Coordinates of N, CA and C in Angstrom, one line a residue:
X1 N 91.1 190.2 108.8 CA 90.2 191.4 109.1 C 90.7 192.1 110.3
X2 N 91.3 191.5 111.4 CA 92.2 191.9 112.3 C 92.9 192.9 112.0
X3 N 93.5 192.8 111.4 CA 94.7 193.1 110.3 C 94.1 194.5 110.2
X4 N 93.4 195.0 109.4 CA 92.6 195.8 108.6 C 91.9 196.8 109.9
X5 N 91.2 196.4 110.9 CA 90.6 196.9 111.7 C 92.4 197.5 113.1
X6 N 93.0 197.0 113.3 CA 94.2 197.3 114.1 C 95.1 198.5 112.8
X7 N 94.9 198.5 111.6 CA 95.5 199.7 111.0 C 94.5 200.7 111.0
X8 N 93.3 200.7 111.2 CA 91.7 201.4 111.3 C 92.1 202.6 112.4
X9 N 92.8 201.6 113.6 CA 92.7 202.6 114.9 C 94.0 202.9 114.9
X10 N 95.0 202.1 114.2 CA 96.3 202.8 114.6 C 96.7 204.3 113.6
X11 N 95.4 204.3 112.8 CA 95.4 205.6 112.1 C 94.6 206.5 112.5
X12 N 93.5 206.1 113.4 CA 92.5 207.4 114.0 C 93.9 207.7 115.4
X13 N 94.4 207.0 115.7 CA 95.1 207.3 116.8 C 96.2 208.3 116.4
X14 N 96.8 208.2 115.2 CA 97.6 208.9 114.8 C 97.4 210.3 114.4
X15 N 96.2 210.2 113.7 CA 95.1 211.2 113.4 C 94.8 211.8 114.4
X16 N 94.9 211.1 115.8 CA 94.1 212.0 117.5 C 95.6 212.9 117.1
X17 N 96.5 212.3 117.7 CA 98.4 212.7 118.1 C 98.1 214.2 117.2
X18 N 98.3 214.0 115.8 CA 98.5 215.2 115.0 C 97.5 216.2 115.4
X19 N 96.2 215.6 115.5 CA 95.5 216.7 116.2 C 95.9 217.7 117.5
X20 N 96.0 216.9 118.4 CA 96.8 217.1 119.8 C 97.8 217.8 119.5
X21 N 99.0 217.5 118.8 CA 100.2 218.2 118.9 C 100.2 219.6 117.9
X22 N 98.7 219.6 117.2 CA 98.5 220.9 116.2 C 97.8 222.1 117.4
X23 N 97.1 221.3 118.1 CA 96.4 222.5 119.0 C 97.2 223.1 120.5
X24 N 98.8 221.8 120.8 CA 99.2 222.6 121.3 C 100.2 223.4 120.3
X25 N 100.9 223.6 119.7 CA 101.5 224.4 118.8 C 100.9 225.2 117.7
X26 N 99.9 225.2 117.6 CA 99.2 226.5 116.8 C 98.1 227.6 118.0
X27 N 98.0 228.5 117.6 CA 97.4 229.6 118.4 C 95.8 229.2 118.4
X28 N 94.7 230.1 118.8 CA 93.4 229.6 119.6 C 93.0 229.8 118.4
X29 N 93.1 230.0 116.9 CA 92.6 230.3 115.5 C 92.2 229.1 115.5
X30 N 93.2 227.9 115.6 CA 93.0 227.0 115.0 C 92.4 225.8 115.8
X31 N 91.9 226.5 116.6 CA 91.0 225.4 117.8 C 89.7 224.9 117.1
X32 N 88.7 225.9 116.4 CA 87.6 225.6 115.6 C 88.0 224.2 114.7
X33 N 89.5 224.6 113.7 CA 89.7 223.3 113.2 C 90.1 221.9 114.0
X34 N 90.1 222.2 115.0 CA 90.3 221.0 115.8 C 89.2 220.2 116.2
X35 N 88.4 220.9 116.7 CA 87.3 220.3 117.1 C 86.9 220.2 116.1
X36 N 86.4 220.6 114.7 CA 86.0 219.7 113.4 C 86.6 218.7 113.2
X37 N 88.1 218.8 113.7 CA 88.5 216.9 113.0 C 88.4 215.9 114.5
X38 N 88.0 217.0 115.1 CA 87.6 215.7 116.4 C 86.4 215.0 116.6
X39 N 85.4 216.2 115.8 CA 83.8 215.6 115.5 C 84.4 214.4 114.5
X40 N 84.7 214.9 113.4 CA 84.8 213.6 112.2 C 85.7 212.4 112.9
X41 N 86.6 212.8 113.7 CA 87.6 211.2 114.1 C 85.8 210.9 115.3
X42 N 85.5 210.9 115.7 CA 84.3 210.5 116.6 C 83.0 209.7 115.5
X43 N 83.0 210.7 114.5 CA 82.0 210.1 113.8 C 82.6 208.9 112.4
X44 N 83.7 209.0 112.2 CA 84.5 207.9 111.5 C 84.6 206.4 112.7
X45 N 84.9 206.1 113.5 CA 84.9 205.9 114.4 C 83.5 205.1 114.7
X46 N 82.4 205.9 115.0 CA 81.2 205.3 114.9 C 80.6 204.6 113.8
X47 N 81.1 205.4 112.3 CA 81.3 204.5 111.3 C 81.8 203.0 111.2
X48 N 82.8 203.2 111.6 CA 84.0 201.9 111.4 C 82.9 201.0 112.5
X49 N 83.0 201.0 113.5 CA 82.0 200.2 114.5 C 80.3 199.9 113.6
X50 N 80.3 200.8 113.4 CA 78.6 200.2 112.5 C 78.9 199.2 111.8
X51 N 79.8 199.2 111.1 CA 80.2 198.9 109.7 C 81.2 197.5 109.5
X52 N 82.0 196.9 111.3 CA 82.4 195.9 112.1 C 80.9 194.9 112.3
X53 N 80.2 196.3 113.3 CA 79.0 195.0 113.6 C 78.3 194.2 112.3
X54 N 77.8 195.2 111.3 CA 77.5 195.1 109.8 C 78.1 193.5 109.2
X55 N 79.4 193.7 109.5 CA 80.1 192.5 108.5 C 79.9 191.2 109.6
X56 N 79.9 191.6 110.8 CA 80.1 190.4 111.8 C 78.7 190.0 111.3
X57 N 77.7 190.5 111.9 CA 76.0 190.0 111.1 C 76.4 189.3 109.9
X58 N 76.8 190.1 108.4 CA 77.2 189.4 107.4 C 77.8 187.9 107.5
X59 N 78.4 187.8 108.3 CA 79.8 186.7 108.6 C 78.4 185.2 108.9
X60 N 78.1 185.8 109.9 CA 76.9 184.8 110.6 C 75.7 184.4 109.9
X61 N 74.9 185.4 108.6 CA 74.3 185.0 108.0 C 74.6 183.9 106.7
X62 N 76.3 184.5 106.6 CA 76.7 183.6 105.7 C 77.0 181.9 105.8
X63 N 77.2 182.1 107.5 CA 77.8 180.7 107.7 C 76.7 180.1 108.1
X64 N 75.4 180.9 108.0 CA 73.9 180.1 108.4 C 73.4 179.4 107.1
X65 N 73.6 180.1 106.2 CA 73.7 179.6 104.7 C 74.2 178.6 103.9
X66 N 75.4 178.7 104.3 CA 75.9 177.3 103.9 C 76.1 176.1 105.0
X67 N 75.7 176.5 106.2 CA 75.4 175.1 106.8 C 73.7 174.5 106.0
X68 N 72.9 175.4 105.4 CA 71.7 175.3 104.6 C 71.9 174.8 103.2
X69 N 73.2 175.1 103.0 CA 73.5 174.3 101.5 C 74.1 173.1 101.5
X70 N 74.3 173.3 102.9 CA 75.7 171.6 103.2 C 74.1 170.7 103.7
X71 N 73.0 171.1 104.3 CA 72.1 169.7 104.7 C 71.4 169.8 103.2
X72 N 71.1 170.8 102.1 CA 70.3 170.8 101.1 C 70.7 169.4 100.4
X73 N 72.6 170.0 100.1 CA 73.0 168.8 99.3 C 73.6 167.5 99.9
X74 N 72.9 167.4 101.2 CA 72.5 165.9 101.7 C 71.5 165.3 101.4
X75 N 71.0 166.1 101.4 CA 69.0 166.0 101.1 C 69.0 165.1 99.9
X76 N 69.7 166.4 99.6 CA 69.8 165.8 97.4 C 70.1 164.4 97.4
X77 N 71.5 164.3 98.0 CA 72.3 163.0 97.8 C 71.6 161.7 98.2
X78 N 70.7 161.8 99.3 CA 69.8 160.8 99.9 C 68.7 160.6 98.7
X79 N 68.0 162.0 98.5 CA 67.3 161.6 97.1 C 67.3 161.1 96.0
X80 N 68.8 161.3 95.5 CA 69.4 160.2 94.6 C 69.2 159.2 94.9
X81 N 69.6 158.4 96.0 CA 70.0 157.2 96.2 C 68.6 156.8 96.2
X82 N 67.4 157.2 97.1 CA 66.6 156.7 97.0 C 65.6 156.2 95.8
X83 N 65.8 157.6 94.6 CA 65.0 157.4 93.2 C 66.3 156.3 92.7
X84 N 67.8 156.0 92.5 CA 67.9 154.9 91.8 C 67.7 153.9 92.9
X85 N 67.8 153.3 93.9 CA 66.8 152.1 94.4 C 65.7 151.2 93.9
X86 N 64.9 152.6 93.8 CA 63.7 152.8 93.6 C 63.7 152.2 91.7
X87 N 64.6 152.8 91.2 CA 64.6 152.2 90.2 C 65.1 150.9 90.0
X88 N 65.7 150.6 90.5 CA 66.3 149.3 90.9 C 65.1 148.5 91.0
X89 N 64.6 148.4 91.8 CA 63.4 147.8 92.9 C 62.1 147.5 91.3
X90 N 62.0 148.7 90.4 CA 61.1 148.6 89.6 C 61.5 147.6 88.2
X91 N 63.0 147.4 88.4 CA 63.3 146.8 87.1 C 63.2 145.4 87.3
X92 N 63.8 144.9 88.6 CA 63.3 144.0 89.6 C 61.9 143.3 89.0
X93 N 61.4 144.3 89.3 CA 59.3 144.1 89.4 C 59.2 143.7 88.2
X94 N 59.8 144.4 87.3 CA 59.3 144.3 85.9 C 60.0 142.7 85.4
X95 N 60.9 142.5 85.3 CA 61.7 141.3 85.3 C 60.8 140.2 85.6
X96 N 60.2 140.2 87.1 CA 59.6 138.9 87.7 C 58.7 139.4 87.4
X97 N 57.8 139.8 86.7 CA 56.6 139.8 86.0 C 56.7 139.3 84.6
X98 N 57.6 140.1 84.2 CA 58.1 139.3 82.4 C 58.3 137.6 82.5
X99 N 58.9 137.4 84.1 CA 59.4 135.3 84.0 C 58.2 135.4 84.5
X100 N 57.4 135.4 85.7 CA 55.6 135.2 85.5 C 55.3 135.0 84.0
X101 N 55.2 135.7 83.8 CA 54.3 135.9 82.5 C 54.6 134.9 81.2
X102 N 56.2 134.7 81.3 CA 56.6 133.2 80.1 C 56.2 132.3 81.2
X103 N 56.4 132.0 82.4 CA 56.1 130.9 82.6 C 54.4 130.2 82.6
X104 N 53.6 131.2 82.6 CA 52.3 131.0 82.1 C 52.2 130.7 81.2
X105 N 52.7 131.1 80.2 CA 52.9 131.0 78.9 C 53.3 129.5 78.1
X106 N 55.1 129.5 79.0 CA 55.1 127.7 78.7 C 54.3 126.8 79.6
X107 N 53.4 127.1 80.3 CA 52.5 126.6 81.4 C 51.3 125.9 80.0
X108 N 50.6 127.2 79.6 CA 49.4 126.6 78.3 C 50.2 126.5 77.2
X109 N 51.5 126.8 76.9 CA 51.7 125.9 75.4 C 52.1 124.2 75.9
X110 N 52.2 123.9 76.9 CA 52.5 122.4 77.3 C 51.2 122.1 77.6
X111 N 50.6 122.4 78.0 CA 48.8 122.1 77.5 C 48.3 122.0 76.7
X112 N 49.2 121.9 75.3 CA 48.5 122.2 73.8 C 47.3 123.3 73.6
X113 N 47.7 124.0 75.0 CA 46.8 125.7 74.1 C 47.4 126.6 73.4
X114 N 47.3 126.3 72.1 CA 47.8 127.7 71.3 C 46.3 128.4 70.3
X115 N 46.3 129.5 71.0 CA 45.3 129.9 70.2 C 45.5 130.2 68.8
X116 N 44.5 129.6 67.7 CA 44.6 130.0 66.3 C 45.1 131.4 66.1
X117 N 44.9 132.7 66.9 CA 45.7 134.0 66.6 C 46.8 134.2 66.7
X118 N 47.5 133.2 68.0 CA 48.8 133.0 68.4 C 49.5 131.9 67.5
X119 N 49.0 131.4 66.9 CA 49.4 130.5 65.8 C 49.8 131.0 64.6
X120 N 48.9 132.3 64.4 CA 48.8 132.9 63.0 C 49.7 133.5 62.8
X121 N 50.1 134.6 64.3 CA 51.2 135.3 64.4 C 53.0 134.5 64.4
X122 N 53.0 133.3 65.2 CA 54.1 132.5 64.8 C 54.3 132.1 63.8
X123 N 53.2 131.7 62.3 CA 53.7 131.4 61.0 C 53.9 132.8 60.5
X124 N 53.5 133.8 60.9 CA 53.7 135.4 59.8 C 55.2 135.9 60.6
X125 N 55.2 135.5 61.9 CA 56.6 136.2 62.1 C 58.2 135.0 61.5
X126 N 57.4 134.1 61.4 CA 58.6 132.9 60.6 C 58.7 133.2 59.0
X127 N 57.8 133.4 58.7 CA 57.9 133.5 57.3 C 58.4 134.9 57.1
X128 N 58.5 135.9 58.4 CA 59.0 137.4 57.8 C 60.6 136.7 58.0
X129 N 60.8 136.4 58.8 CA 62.3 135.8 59.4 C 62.8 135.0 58.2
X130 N 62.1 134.7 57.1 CA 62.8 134.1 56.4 C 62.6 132.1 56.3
X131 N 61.4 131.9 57.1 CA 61.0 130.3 57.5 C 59.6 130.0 56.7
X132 N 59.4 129.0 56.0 CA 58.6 128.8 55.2 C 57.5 127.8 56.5
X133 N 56.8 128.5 57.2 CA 55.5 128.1 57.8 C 54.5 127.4 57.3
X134 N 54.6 127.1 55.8 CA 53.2 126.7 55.2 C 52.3 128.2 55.1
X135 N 50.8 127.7 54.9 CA 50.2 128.5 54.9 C 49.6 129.1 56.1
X136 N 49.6 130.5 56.0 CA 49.3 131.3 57.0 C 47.7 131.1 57.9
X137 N 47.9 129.9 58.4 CA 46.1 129.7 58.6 C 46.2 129.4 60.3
X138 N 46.9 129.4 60.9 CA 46.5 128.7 62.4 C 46.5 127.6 62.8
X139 N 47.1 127.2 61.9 CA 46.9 125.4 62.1 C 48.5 125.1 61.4
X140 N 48.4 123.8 63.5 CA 49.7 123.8 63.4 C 50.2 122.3 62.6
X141 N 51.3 122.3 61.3 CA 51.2 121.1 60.3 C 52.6 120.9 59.8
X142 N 53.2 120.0 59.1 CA 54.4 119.7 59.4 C 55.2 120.5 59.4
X143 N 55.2 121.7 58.2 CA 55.9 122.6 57.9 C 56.1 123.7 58.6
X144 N 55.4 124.2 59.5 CA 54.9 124.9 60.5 C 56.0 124.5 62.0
X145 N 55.6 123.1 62.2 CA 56.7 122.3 62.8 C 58.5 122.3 62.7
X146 N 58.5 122.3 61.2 CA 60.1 122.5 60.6 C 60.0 123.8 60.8
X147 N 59.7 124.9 60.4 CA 60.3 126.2 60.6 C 60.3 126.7 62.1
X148 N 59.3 126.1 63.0 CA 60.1 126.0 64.1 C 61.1 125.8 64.8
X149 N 61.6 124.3 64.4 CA 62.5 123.9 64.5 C 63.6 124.2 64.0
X150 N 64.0 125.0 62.9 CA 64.9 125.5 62.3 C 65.5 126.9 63.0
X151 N 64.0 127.6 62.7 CA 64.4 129.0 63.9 C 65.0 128.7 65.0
X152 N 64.2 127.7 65.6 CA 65.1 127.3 67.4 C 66.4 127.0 67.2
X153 N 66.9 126.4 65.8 CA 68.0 126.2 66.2 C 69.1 127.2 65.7
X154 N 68.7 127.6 64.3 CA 69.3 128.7 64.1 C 69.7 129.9 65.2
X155 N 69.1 130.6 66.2 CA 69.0 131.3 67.1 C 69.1 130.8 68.6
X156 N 69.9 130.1 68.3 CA 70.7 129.0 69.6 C 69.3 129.0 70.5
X157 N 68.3 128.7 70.4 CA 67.2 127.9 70.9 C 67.1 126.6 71.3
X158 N 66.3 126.1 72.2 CA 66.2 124.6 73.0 C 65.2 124.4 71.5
X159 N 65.5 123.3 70.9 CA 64.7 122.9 69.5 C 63.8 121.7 70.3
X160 N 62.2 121.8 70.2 CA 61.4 121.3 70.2 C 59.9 121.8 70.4
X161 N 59.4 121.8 71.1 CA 57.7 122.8 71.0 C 58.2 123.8 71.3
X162 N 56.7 124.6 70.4 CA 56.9 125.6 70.7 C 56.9 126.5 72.2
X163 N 57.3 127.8 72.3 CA 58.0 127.9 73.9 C 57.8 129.1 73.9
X164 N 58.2 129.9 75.3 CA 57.7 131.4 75.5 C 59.2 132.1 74.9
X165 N 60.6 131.3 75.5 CA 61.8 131.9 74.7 C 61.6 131.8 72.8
X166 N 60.8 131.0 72.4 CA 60.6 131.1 71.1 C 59.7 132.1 70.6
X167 N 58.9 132.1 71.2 CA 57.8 133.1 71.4 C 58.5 134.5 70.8
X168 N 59.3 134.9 72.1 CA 60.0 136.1 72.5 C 60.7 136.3 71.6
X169 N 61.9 135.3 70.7 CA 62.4 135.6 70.0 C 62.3 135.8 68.2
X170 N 61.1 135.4 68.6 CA 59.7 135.9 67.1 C 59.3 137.7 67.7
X171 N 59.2 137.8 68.8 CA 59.2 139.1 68.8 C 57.2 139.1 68.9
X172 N 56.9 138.4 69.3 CA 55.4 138.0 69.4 C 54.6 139.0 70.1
X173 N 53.4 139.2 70.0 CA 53.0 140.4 70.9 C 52.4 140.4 72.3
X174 N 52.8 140.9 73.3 CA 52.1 139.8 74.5 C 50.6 140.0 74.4
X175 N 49.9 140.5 74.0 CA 48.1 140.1 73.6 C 48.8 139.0 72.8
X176 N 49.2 138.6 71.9 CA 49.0 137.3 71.0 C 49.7 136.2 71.7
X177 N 50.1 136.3 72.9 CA 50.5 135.0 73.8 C 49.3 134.9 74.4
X178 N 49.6 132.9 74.6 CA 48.4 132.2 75.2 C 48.3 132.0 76.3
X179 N 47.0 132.1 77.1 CA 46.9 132.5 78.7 C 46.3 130.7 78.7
X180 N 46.8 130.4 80.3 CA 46.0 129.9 81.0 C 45.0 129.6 81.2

């Protein structure tokens, strides 16, 4: 911009010269035109300076701006981090609530509480899986026992009572698991 502004004046200056060296070499006719191009080199001039300060303002509002876009997209970047944490922290939650919740689970099936609904639903999800339950009644009886045992093992399962991983891998509903 230096650049641009030093050819600015090295051409009003040139512009003075030709002026100067017209009014002394031409007669008093041409003095009227003189002083018109000495108004306009005056008022070009005050131009160019408006029009400097102008850009310098511009310059300064611009670099206020992007120091405004440079903390924005820090802001951002912190916000990120903070929402996946944050999700982090929730999947976390949800996890040790899901082992709470089997462990309650194998807590009352080692109590021999299985509620007859939670019973009903383990012989209908065996028998969709392809395991002959006996009949669909809530009541737990040899056959009931064998397709247990068969699922557990078939589905690399710990084979023996029934369990919250057995549960889970019936796809059981948590209302139809047995509480405490």
């Amino acid at each position: 911009m230096r650049m641009r502004t030093y050819r600015t004046k090295a051409g009003l200056t040139l512009l003075l010269l030709a002026v100067g060296a017209m009014a002394v070499g031409c007669g008093g006719g041409k003095k009227a035109q003189i002083q018109e191009l000495e108004t306009q080199l005056t008022q070009a001039q005050q131009q160019s300076a408006e029009l400097q300060s102008s850009l310098d303002a511009t310059k300064q509002d611009l670099a206020a701006k992007e120091q405004e876009v440079s903390q924005l997209q820090t802001s951002l970047k912190q916000t990120e981090q903070k929402a996946a944490q944050a999700e982090v922290e929730a999947e976390q939650a949800k996890a040790a609530a899901a082992s709470a919740q089997m462990s309650m689970v194998d807590a009352a099936l080692a109590k021999g509480k299985v509620p007859k609904d939670t019973m009903m639903s383990v012989q209908q999800a065996l028998k969709s899986a392809g395991y002959d339950p006996g009949p669909i009644d809530g009541l737990v009886g040899r056959q009931t026992v064998e397709a247990i045992h068969s699922f557990q093992k078939d589905n690399g399962l710990e084979v023996g009572d029934l369990n919250a991983s057995t549960l889970m891998a019936l796809k059981i509903p948590m209302d139809k698991l047995p509480k405490l």
